[in-house]
PDB file of C-alpha atoms in Angstrom:
ATOM      1  CA  MET A   1     -24.554  -1.719  24.780  1.00 88.00           C
ATOM      2  CA  ALA A   2     -22.199  -4.275  25.889  1.00 91.00           C
ATOM      3  CA  GLU A   3     -24.785  -5.971  28.076  1.00 94.00           C
ATOM      4  CA  ALA A   4     -27.328  -5.910  25.310  1.00 94.00           C
ATOM      5  CA  GLY A   5     -24.867  -7.985  23.279  1.00 93.00           C
ATOM      6  CA  ASP A   6     -23.002  -5.389  21.158  1.00 90.00           C
ATOM      7  CA  ALA A   7     -19.615  -6.601  20.423  1.00 90.00           C
ATOM      8  CA  SER A   8     -17.973  -3.498  19.289  1.00 87.00           C
ATOM      9  CA  ALA A   9     -18.898  -2.139  22.917  1.00 88.00           C
ATOM     10  CA  GLN A  10     -17.878  -5.304  24.726  1.00 94.00           C
ATOM     11  CA  PHE A  11     -14.275  -5.024  23.195  1.00 92.00           C
ATOM     12  CA  ASN A  12     -14.497  -1.301  23.872  1.00 89.00           C
ATOM     13  CA  LEU A  13     -14.887  -2.201  28.101  1.00 93.00           C
ATOM     14  CA  GLY A  14     -12.270  -4.787  27.565  1.00 95.00           C
ATOM     15  CA  MET A  15     -10.017  -2.226  26.161  1.00 92.00           C
ATOM     16  CA  LEU A  16     -10.556   0.239  28.857  1.00 92.00           C
ATOM     17  CA  TYR A  17     -10.675  -2.436  31.676  1.00 96.00           C
ATOM     18  CA  TYR A  18      -7.095  -3.777  30.047  1.00 96.00           C
ATOM     19  CA  GLU A  19      -5.903  -0.249  30.066  1.00 93.00           C
ATOM     20  CA  GLY A  20      -7.324   1.168  33.417  1.00 94.00           C
ATOM     21  CA  ASN A  21      -8.708   3.735  31.251  1.00 88.00           C
ATOM     22  CA  GLY A  22     -11.653   5.676  32.891  1.00 88.00           C
ATOM     23  CA  VAL A  23     -12.027   2.519  35.278  1.00 93.00           C
ATOM     24  CA  ALA A  24      -9.915   0.481  37.980  1.00 97.00           C
ATOM     25  CA  GLN A  25      -7.470  -1.733  35.840  1.00 97.00           C
ATOM     26  CA  ASP A  26      -9.058  -5.321  36.114  1.00 97.00           C
ATOM     27  CA  PHE A  27      -7.403  -8.127  33.701  1.00 97.00           C
ATOM     28  CA  THR A  28     -10.626 -10.535  34.937  1.00 97.00           C
ATOM     29  CA  LYS A  29     -13.130  -8.022  33.673  1.00 97.00           C
ATOM     30  CA  ALA A  30     -10.950  -7.227  30.591  1.00 97.00           C
ATOM     31  CA  ALA A  31     -10.991 -10.832  29.665  1.00 98.00           C
ATOM     32  CA  GLN A  32     -14.722 -11.451  30.578  1.00 97.00           C
ATOM     33  CA  TRP A  33     -15.950  -8.258  28.057  1.00 97.00           C
ATOM     34  CA  LEU A  34     -13.016  -9.281  25.381  1.00 97.00           C
ATOM     35  CA  GLY A  35     -14.086 -13.181  25.385  1.00 97.00           C
ATOM     36  CA  ARG A  36     -17.825 -11.971  24.969  1.00 97.00           C
ATOM     37  CA  ALA A  37     -16.505 -10.166  21.992  1.00 95.00           C
ATOM     38  CA  ALA A  38     -14.896 -12.893  20.883  1.00 95.00           C
ATOM     39  CA  LYS A  39     -17.751 -15.229  20.951  1.00 95.00           C
ATOM     40  CA  ALA A  40     -19.086 -12.983  18.236  1.00 93.00           C
ATOM     41  CA  GLU A  41     -16.284 -13.309  16.286  1.00 91.00           C
ATOM     42  CA  HIS A  42     -14.824  -9.786  16.730  1.00 91.00           C
ATOM     43  CA  HIS A  43     -11.577 -10.103  15.423  1.00 88.00           C
ATOM     44  CA  GLU A  44      -9.645  -7.735  17.427  1.00 90.00           C
ATOM     45  CA  ALA A  45     -11.446  -9.154  20.695  1.00 93.00           C
ATOM     46  CA  LEU A  46     -10.377 -12.916  19.238  1.00 94.00           C
ATOM     47  CA  ASN A  47      -6.758 -11.560  18.623  1.00 93.00           C
ATOM     48  CA  PHE A  48      -6.385  -9.804  22.117  1.00 95.00           C
ATOM     49  CA  TYR A  49      -8.243 -12.452  24.382  1.00 97.00           C
ATOM     50  CA  GLY A  50      -5.592 -14.855  22.522  1.00 96.00           C
ATOM     51  CA  VAL A  51      -2.936 -12.636  24.109  1.00 97.00           C
ATOM     52  CA  LEU A  52      -4.431 -12.747  27.062  1.00 98.00           C
ATOM     53  CA  HIS A  53      -4.507 -16.722  27.077  1.00 98.00           C
ATOM     54  CA  ALA A  54      -0.773 -16.671  26.323  1.00 97.00           C
ATOM     55  CA  THR A  55       0.077 -14.316  28.896  1.00 97.00           C
ATOM     56  CA  GLY A  56      -2.115 -15.474  31.716  1.00 97.00           C
ATOM     57  CA  LYS A  57      -3.720 -11.790  32.065  1.00 97.00           C
ATOM     58  CA  GLY A  58      -7.269 -12.386  33.525  1.00 97.00           C
ATOM     59  CA  VAL A  59      -7.489 -15.893  32.354  1.00 97.00           C
ATOM     60  CA  ALA A  60      -5.262 -19.300  33.241  1.00 97.00           C
ATOM     61  CA  GLN A  61      -2.319 -19.385  30.647  1.00 97.00           C
ATOM     62  CA  ASP A  62      -3.359 -21.857  27.892  1.00 97.00           C
ATOM     63  CA  PHE A  63      -1.024 -21.569  24.583  1.00 95.00           C
ATOM     64  CA  GLY A  64      -3.544 -24.002  22.980  1.00 94.00           C
ATOM     65  CA  LYS A  65      -6.443 -22.114  23.683  1.00 97.00           C
ATOM     66  CA  ALA A  66      -4.370 -19.046  22.397  1.00 97.00           C
ATOM     67  CA  LEU A  67      -3.327 -20.892  19.041  1.00 96.00           C
ATOM     68  CA  GLU A  68      -7.115 -21.522  18.755  1.00 96.00           C
ATOM     69  CA  LEU A  69      -8.106 -17.819  19.143  1.00 96.00           C
ATOM     70  CA  PHE A  70      -4.991 -16.527  16.911  1.00 95.00           C
ATOM     71  CA  ARG A  71      -6.153 -19.062  14.236  1.00 93.00           C
ATOM     72  CA  LYS A  72      -9.950 -17.790  14.485  1.00 93.00           C
ATOM     73  CA  ALA A  73      -8.899 -14.361  14.264  1.00 91.00           C
ATOM     74  CA  ASP A  74      -6.474 -14.688  11.108  1.00 87.00           C
ATOM     75  CA  LYS A  75      -9.541 -16.301   9.659  1.00 86.00           C
ATOM     76  CA  CYS A  76     -11.507 -13.221  10.173  1.00 80.00           C
ATOM     77  CA  GLY A  77      -9.086 -11.364   8.341  1.00 73.00           C
ATOM     78  CA  TYR A  78      -7.112  -9.979  11.402  1.00 72.00           C
ATOM     79  CA  ASN A  79      -3.680 -10.033   9.581  1.00 64.00           C
ATOM     80  CA  CYS A  80      -5.255  -8.582   6.146  1.00 55.00           C
ATOM     81  CA  GLU A  81      -6.366  -5.551   7.351  1.00 50.00           C
ATOM     82  CA  PRO A  82      -4.329  -1.859   7.879  1.00 47.00           C
ATOM     83  CA  VAL A  83      -3.474  -1.161  11.752  1.00 45.00           C
ATOM     84  CA  TYR A  84      -6.966   0.574  11.886  1.00 47.00           C
ATOM     85  CA  ASP A  85      -9.510   0.463   9.609  1.00 50.00           C
ATOM     86  CA  ASP A  86     -13.316   0.150  10.911  1.00 54.00           C
ATOM     87  CA  LEU A  87     -14.996   3.300   9.871  1.00 50.00           C
ATOM     88  CA  PRO A  88     -18.574   2.394  10.391  1.00 52.00           C
ATOM     89  CA  THR A  89     -17.565   1.453  14.203  1.00 59.00           C
ATOM     90  CA  ASP A  90     -15.057   4.876  14.188  1.00 59.00           C
ATOM     91  CA  PHE A  91     -18.088   6.668  13.464  1.00 58.00           C
ATOM     92  CA  ARG A  92     -20.196   5.231  16.057  1.00 63.00           C
ATOM     93  CA  ASP A  93     -17.441   5.876  18.511  1.00 65.00           C
ATOM     94  CA  LYS A  94     -17.381   9.340  18.010  1.00 64.00           C
ATOM     95  CA  GLN A  95     -20.862   9.777  19.081  1.00 67.00           C
ATOM     96  CA  PHE A  96     -19.314   9.081  22.566  1.00 66.00           C
ATOM     97  CA  GLY A  97     -16.291  11.502  22.170  1.00 71.00           C
ATOM     98  CA  MET A  98     -13.085  11.547  20.183  1.00 74.00           C
ATOM     99  CA  GLU A  99     -11.232  10.581  23.503  1.00 75.00           C
ATOM    100  CA  LEU A 100     -12.820   7.121  22.959  1.00 74.00           C
ATOM    101  CA  VAL A 101     -11.833   6.915  19.255  1.00 75.00           C
ATOM    102  CA  ALA A 102      -8.376   8.005  20.281  1.00 79.00           C
ATOM    103  CA  ALA A 103      -7.692   5.920  23.144  1.00 80.00           C
ATOM    104  CA  LYS A 104      -8.828   2.777  20.508  1.00 79.00           C
ATOM    105  CA  ARG A 105      -6.761   3.715  18.015  1.00 81.00           C
ATOM    106  CA  ASP A 106      -3.831   3.406  20.253  1.00 84.00           C
ATOM    107  CA  PHE A 107      -4.930   0.364  22.154  1.00 86.00           C
ATOM    108  CA  VAL A 108      -5.450  -1.565  18.616  1.00 84.00           C
ATOM    109  CA  ARG A 109      -2.042  -0.485  17.559  1.00 86.00           C
ATOM    110  CA  LYS A 110      -0.479  -1.529  21.052  1.00 89.00           C
ATOM    111  CA  ALA A 111      -2.734  -4.710  20.941  1.00 88.00           C
ATOM    112  CA  ARG A 112      -0.929  -5.989  17.283  1.00 88.00           C
ATOM    113  CA  LEU A 113       2.695  -5.751  18.496  1.00 91.00           C
ATOM    114  CA  LEU A 114       1.502  -7.664  21.709  1.00 94.00           C
ATOM    115  CA  ALA A 115      -0.024 -10.217  19.380  1.00 93.00           C
ATOM    116  CA  ALA A 116       2.856 -10.446  17.461  1.00 94.00           C
ATOM    117  CA  GLU A 117       5.108 -11.088  20.476  1.00 95.00           C
ATOM    118  CA  ALA A 118       2.687 -13.604  22.197  1.00 96.00           C
ATOM    119  CA  ARG A 119       1.967 -15.415  18.718  1.00 96.00           C
ATOM    120  CA  CYS A 120       6.023 -15.702  18.518  1.00 96.00           C
ATOM    121  CA  ASN A 121       6.101 -16.922  22.099  1.00 95.00           C
ATOM    122  CA  VAL A 122       3.459 -19.652  21.578  1.00 95.00           C
ATOM    123  CA  GLY A 123       5.268 -20.574  18.645  1.00 94.00           C
ATOM    124  CA  LEU A 124       8.231 -21.102  20.696  1.00 93.00           C
ATOM    125  CA  ALA A 125       6.799 -23.384  23.096  1.00 91.00           C
ATOM    126  CA  TYR A 126       5.465 -25.393  19.982  1.00 89.00           C
ATOM    127  CA  HIS A 127       8.854 -25.127  18.329  1.00 86.00           C
ATOM    128  CA  GLY A 128      10.673 -26.156  21.510  1.00 78.00           C
ATOM    129  CA  GLU A 129       8.533 -29.173  21.686  1.00 65.00           C
ATOM    130  CA  ALA A 130       8.853 -30.037  17.536  1.00 58.00           C
ATOM    131  CA  THR A 131       9.792 -33.519  17.995  1.00 64.00           C
ATOM    132  CA  ASP A 132       6.894 -34.326  15.330  1.00 77.00           C
ATOM    133  CA  ALA A 133       5.956 -32.486  11.793  1.00 82.00           C
ATOM    134  CA  THR A 134       2.628 -31.307  13.191  1.00 85.00           C
ATOM    135  CA  SER A 135       4.458 -29.248  15.963  1.00 87.00           C
ATOM    136  CA  ARG A 136       6.893 -27.567  14.035  1.00 88.00           C
ATOM    137  CA  LYS A 137       3.893 -26.743  11.195  1.00 90.00           C
ATOM    138  CA  VAL A 138       2.471 -25.005  14.184  1.00 92.00           C
ATOM    139  CA  ALA A 139       5.179 -23.355  15.143  1.00 93.00           C
ATOM    140  CA  ARG A 140       5.887 -21.932  11.577  1.00 94.00           C
ATOM    141  CA  GLU A 141       2.629 -21.029  11.493  1.00 93.00           C
ATOM    142  CA  LEU A 142       2.634 -18.868  14.483  1.00 95.00           C
ATOM    143  CA  PHE A 143       6.276 -17.459  13.533  1.00 96.00           C
ATOM    144  CA  LEU A 144       5.020 -16.191  10.141  1.00 94.00           C
ATOM    145  CA  SER A 145       1.651 -14.803  11.552  1.00 92.00           C
ATOM    146  CA  ALA A 146       3.852 -12.947  14.175  1.00 94.00           C
ATOM    147  CA  ALA A 147       6.333 -11.688  11.565  1.00 95.00           C
ATOM    148  CA  THR A 148       3.224 -10.739   9.307  1.00 91.00           C
ATOM    149  CA  LEU A 149       2.597  -8.377  12.192  1.00 91.00           C
ATOM    150  CA  GLY A 150       6.299  -7.042  12.023  1.00 92.00           C
ATOM    151  CA  ASN A 151       7.971  -9.154  14.913  1.00 95.00           C
ATOM    152  CA  GLY A 152      11.721  -9.126  14.132  1.00 96.00           C
ATOM    153  CA  LYS A 153      12.292 -12.452  16.261  1.00 96.00           C
ATOM    154  CA  ALA A 154       9.967 -14.428  14.431  1.00 96.00           C
ATOM    155  CA  MET A 155      11.300 -13.391  11.438  1.00 97.00           C
ATOM    156  CA  HIS A 156      14.629 -14.453  12.431  1.00 97.00           C
ATOM    157  CA  LEU A 157      13.267 -17.949  13.380  1.00 96.00           C
ATOM    158  CA  LEU A 158      11.556 -18.271  10.303  1.00 96.00           C
ATOM    159  CA  GLY A 159      15.108 -17.884   8.724  1.00 97.00           C
ATOM    160  CA  THR A 160      16.670 -20.077  11.068  1.00 95.00           C
ATOM    161  CA  MET A 161      14.125 -22.765   9.781  1.00 94.00           C
ATOM    162  CA  CYS A 162      14.867 -22.091   6.109  1.00 95.00           C
ATOM    163  CA  ARG A 163      18.598 -22.382   6.857  1.00 95.00           C
ATOM    164  CA  ASP A 164      18.524 -25.672   8.530  1.00 92.00           C
ATOM    165  CA  GLY A 165      14.907 -27.018   6.688  1.00 91.00           C
ATOM    166  CA  ALA A 166      13.773 -27.606   9.711  1.00 87.00           C
ATOM    167  CA  GLY A 167       9.939 -28.598   8.991  1.00 83.00           C
ATOM    168  CA  VAL A 168      10.431 -26.607   5.787  1.00 88.00           C
ATOM    169  CA  PRO A 169      12.664 -26.904   2.498  1.00 91.00           C
ATOM    170  CA  ALA A 170      16.307 -25.829   2.988  1.00 94.00           C
ATOM    171  CA  SER A 171      16.517 -22.297   1.076  1.00 95.00           C
ATOM    172  CA  GLU A 172      19.598 -20.133   1.784  1.00 96.00           C
ATOM    173  CA  VAL A 173      17.484 -17.503  -0.360  1.00 96.00           C
ATOM    174  CA  ARG A 174      14.289 -17.702   1.907  1.00 97.00           C
ATOM    175  CA  ALA A 175      16.868 -17.555   5.147  1.00 97.00           C
ATOM    176  CA  TYR A 176      18.597 -14.707   3.855  1.00 97.00           C
ATOM    177  CA  MET A 177      15.155 -12.964   3.153  1.00 97.00           C
ATOM    178  CA  TRP A 178      13.806 -13.508   6.654  1.00 98.00           C
ATOM    179  CA  PHE A 179      17.207 -12.362   8.284  1.00 98.00           C
ATOM    180  CA  ASP A 180      17.017  -9.058   6.388  1.00 97.00           C
ATOM    181  CA  LEU A 181      13.628  -8.513   7.233  1.00 97.00           C
ATOM    182  CA  ALA A 182      14.234  -9.014  10.652  1.00 97.00           C
ATOM    183  CA  VAL A 183      17.620  -6.699  10.445  1.00 96.00           C
ATOM    184  CA  THR A 184      15.042  -4.235   8.796  1.00 95.00           C
ATOM    185  CA  ALA A 185      12.750  -5.039  11.765  1.00 95.00           C
ATOM    186  CA  GLY A 186      15.285  -4.130  14.534  1.00 94.00           C
ATOM    187  CA  PHE A 187      16.304  -7.796  15.774  1.00 95.00           C
ATOM    188  CA  ALA A 188      19.871  -7.371  15.444  1.00 93.00           C
ATOM    189  CA  LYS A 189      21.041 -10.770  16.274  1.00 92.00           C
ATOM    190  CA  ALA A 190      20.072 -11.363  12.468  1.00 96.00           C
ATOM    191  CA  GLY A 191      22.686  -9.323  11.311  1.00 95.00           C
ATOM    192  CA  ASP A 192      25.544 -12.056  12.171  1.00 95.00           C
ATOM    193  CA  ALA A 193      23.420 -15.082  10.525  1.00 95.00           C
ATOM    194  CA  ARG A 194      22.406 -13.031   7.608  1.00 96.00           C
ATOM    195  CA  ARG A 195      26.622 -12.481   7.274  1.00 95.00           C
ATOM    196  CA  GLU A 196      27.212 -15.919   7.497  1.00 94.00           C
ATOM    197  CA  LEU A 197      25.247 -16.708   4.580  1.00 94.00           C
ATOM    198  CA  ILE A 198      26.209 -13.810   2.096  1.00 91.00           C
ATOM    199  CA  ASP A 199      29.831 -14.879   2.865  1.00 89.00           C
ATOM    200  CA  ARG A 200      28.615 -18.504   0.611  1.00 92.00           C
ATOM    201  CA  MET A 201      25.743 -17.216  -1.605  1.00 95.00           C
ATOM    202  CA  LYS A 202      26.149 -16.038  -5.051  1.00 95.00           C
ATOM    203  CA  ASP A 203      25.490 -12.340  -6.103  1.00 95.00           C
ATOM    204  CA  LYS A 204      22.236 -13.385  -7.927  1.00 96.00           C
ATOM    205  CA  ASP A 205      20.843 -15.484  -4.824  1.00 96.00           C
ATOM    206  CA  VAL A 206      21.489 -12.525  -2.627  1.00 96.00           C
ATOM    207  CA  ALA A 207      19.611 -10.438  -5.101  1.00 97.00           C
ATOM    208  CA  ARG A 208      16.689 -12.347  -5.487  1.00 97.00           C
ATOM    209  CA  ALA A 209      16.720 -12.416  -1.689  1.00 97.00           C
ATOM    210  CA  GLU A 210      16.691  -8.753  -1.155  1.00 96.00           C
ATOM    211  CA  LYS A 211      13.724  -8.544  -3.756  1.00 97.00           C
ATOM    212  CA  LEU A 212      11.582 -11.144  -1.947  1.00 97.00           C
ATOM    213  CA  ALA A 213      12.191  -8.981   1.178  1.00 97.00           C
ATOM    214  CA  ALA A 214      11.147  -5.676  -0.636  1.00 96.00           C
ATOM    215  CA  ARG A 215       8.188  -7.574  -1.716  1.00 96.00           C
ATOM    216  CA  TRP A 216       7.274  -8.607   1.790  1.00 95.00           C
ATOM    217  CA  LEU A 217       7.597  -4.889   2.980  1.00 93.00           C
ATOM    218  CA  ARG A 218       5.307  -4.087   0.325  1.00 91.00           C
ATOM    219  CA  CYS A 219       2.379  -6.476   1.407  1.00 88.00           C
ATOM    220  CA  PHE A 220       3.048  -6.069   5.161  1.00 89.00           C
ATOM    221  CA  PRO A 221       4.701  -2.617   6.071  1.00 88.00           C
ATOM    222  CA  LEU A 222       6.511  -2.602   9.420  1.00 88.00           C
ATOM    223  CA  PRO A 223       4.105  -1.011  11.998  1.00 79.00           C
ATOM    224  CA  GLU A 224       5.351   1.886  14.115  1.00 70.00           C
ATOM    225  CA  GLY A 225       7.430   0.510  17.347  1.00 57.00           C
ATOM    226  CA  ALA A 226       7.607  -2.830  15.665  1.00 56.00           C
ATOM    227  CA  ALA A 227      11.230  -3.014  16.279  1.00 51.00           C
ATOM    228  CA  GLN A 228      12.516  -6.001  18.452  1.00 49.00           C
TER     229      GLN A 228
END
């Protein structure tokens, strides 16, 4: 089916080669199949093909290509779905056995955590070279995408940008919100930054920031294992 052009089957094969599940682990073959699925705009494949380019597994490391793939994945709705919600494909995969369905669900969950980390790391690369507004904008875009996937480090970096007015308007309320979310996601370092802010903020502003953080979590609940 994959050789016939079925994008979901191509994604499944790429997943199996990446994990070494039922076949010998082979990152190059994983990249080949995920790349074919990505060309068909399979959003999970677009995302993980981006992870491979960010980490240099099976392909040459290329942050620019990773950015392009992450953007395409998000455009295809990657960040707007529950962790696993692909009922038509799920039904088709069951014909091959529940073991495949279970493996795929587990891989998708792990892939999202790896995607969050990769997006954050690519964002850091752009942030470190942020000599212009465009680089800062790209860094913020990637941090925000990683934060949507539950990455605490990205949340902390967004808080720092808001606190310092680096590429965004300075806002203690927004900074506190991000630091608070980062702590909730398990990024302990953000606790010190949050304490420094709370000492100089008004109670009403702290309450507003906490309300914003709660609203974010309602829209983007932290996935299991998202703590950094």
